[in-house]
GROMACS .gro file of C-alpha atoms in nm:
model
   79
    1UNK     CA    1  -0.978   0.820  -1.617
    2UNK     CA    2  -0.733   0.589  -1.769
    3UNK     CA    3  -0.351   0.644  -1.799
    4UNK     CA    4  -0.167   0.458  -2.060
    5UNK     CA    5   0.206   0.393  -2.047
    6UNK     CA    6   0.351   0.230  -2.348
    7UNK     CA    7   0.537  -0.097  -2.326
    8UNK     CA    8   0.849   0.075  -2.458
    9UNK     CA    9   0.845   0.309  -2.163
   10UNK     CA   10   0.798   0.020  -1.913
   11UNK     CA   11   1.074  -0.176  -2.072
   12UNK     CA   12   1.310   0.128  -2.061
   13UNK     CA   13   1.262   0.149  -1.684
   14UNK     CA   14   1.264  -0.229  -1.646
   15UNK     CA   15   0.915  -0.241  -1.502
   16UNK     CA   16   0.593  -0.417  -1.558
   17UNK     CA   17   0.247  -0.251  -1.542
   18UNK     CA   18   0.199  -0.444  -1.221
   19UNK     CA   19   0.524  -0.309  -1.074
   20UNK     CA   20   0.431   0.032  -1.157
   21UNK     CA   21   0.087   0.004  -0.991
   22UNK     CA   22   0.246  -0.133  -0.683
   23UNK     CA   23   0.503   0.136  -0.661
   24UNK     CA   24   0.227   0.406  -0.704
   25UNK     CA   25  -0.004   0.243  -0.447
   26UNK     CA   26   0.291   0.224  -0.196
   27UNK     CA   27   0.378   0.590  -0.264
   28UNK     CA   28   0.033   0.717  -0.209
   29UNK     CA   29  -0.015   0.511   0.102
   30UNK     CA   30   0.317   0.653   0.245
   31UNK     CA   31   0.196   0.995   0.169
   32UNK     CA   32  -0.131   0.931   0.332
   33UNK     CA   33  -0.316   1.001   0.020
   34UNK     CA   34  -0.478   0.646   0.028
   35UNK     CA   35  -0.587   0.407   0.301
   36UNK     CA   36  -0.424   0.077   0.324
   37UNK     CA   37  -0.718  -0.092   0.187
   38UNK     CA   38  -0.752   0.134  -0.117
   39UNK     CA   39  -0.373   0.126  -0.192
   40UNK     CA   40  -0.383  -0.250  -0.169
   41UNK     CA   41  -0.674  -0.252  -0.411
   42UNK     CA   42  -0.502  -0.014  -0.642
   43UNK     CA   43  -0.190  -0.252  -0.645
   44UNK     CA   44  -0.381  -0.553  -0.716
   45UNK     CA   45  -0.227  -0.722  -0.408
   46UNK     CA   46  -0.397  -0.888  -0.117
   47UNK     CA   47  -0.368  -0.762   0.231
   48UNK     CA   48  -0.048  -0.977   0.312
   49UNK     CA   49   0.117  -0.916  -0.030
   50UNK     CA   50   0.070  -0.548  -0.001
   51UNK     CA   51   0.205  -0.531   0.349
   52UNK     CA   52   0.518  -0.716   0.212
   53UNK     CA   53   0.545  -0.466  -0.066
   54UNK     CA   54   0.553  -0.189   0.194
   55UNK     CA   55   0.812  -0.370   0.400
   56UNK     CA   56   1.036  -0.412   0.079
   57UNK     CA   57   1.032  -0.036   0.038
   58UNK     CA   58   1.080   0.045   0.394
   59UNK     CA   59   0.742   0.204   0.447
   60UNK     CA   60   0.588   0.164   0.783
   61UNK     CA   61   0.222   0.072   0.836
   62UNK     CA   62   0.027   0.362   0.977
   63UNK     CA   63  -0.137   0.255   1.299
   64UNK     CA   64  -0.352   0.527   1.464
   65UNK     CA   65  -0.376   0.559   1.821
   66UNK     CA   66  -0.760   0.527   1.793
   67UNK     CA   67  -0.705   0.191   1.614
   68UNK     CA   68  -0.476   0.071   1.893
   69UNK     CA   69  -0.738   0.179   2.151
   70UNK     CA   70  -0.997  -0.036   1.965
   71UNK     CA   71  -0.792  -0.340   1.939
   72UNK     CA   72  -0.705  -0.311   2.316
   73UNK     CA   73  -1.072  -0.289   2.398
   74UNK     CA   74  -1.159  -0.579   2.170
   75UNK     CA   75  -0.875  -0.788   2.343
   76UNK     CA   76  -1.008  -0.693   2.677
   77UNK     CA   77  -0.702  -0.512   2.775
   78UNK     CA   78  -0.734  -0.192   2.990
   79UNK     CA   79  -0.464   0.049   3.009
   0.00000   0.00000   0.00000
């Protein structure tokens, strides 16, 4: 499905198409509708750029307890 937003609308809200996609991706990530990877892909930003975009919008990166346990195990840290 394609969504078309006219240049006139983007100009009126002082945004580029890229800005709009980044805002949408950040919003959907914040609402847990997209994973970090999929939201990053939607925004067209790489991992670090998308992480920065989230920080600029005061959106925390979601880090599940399961992911923490996997990371601790991989690092050889026992709790």
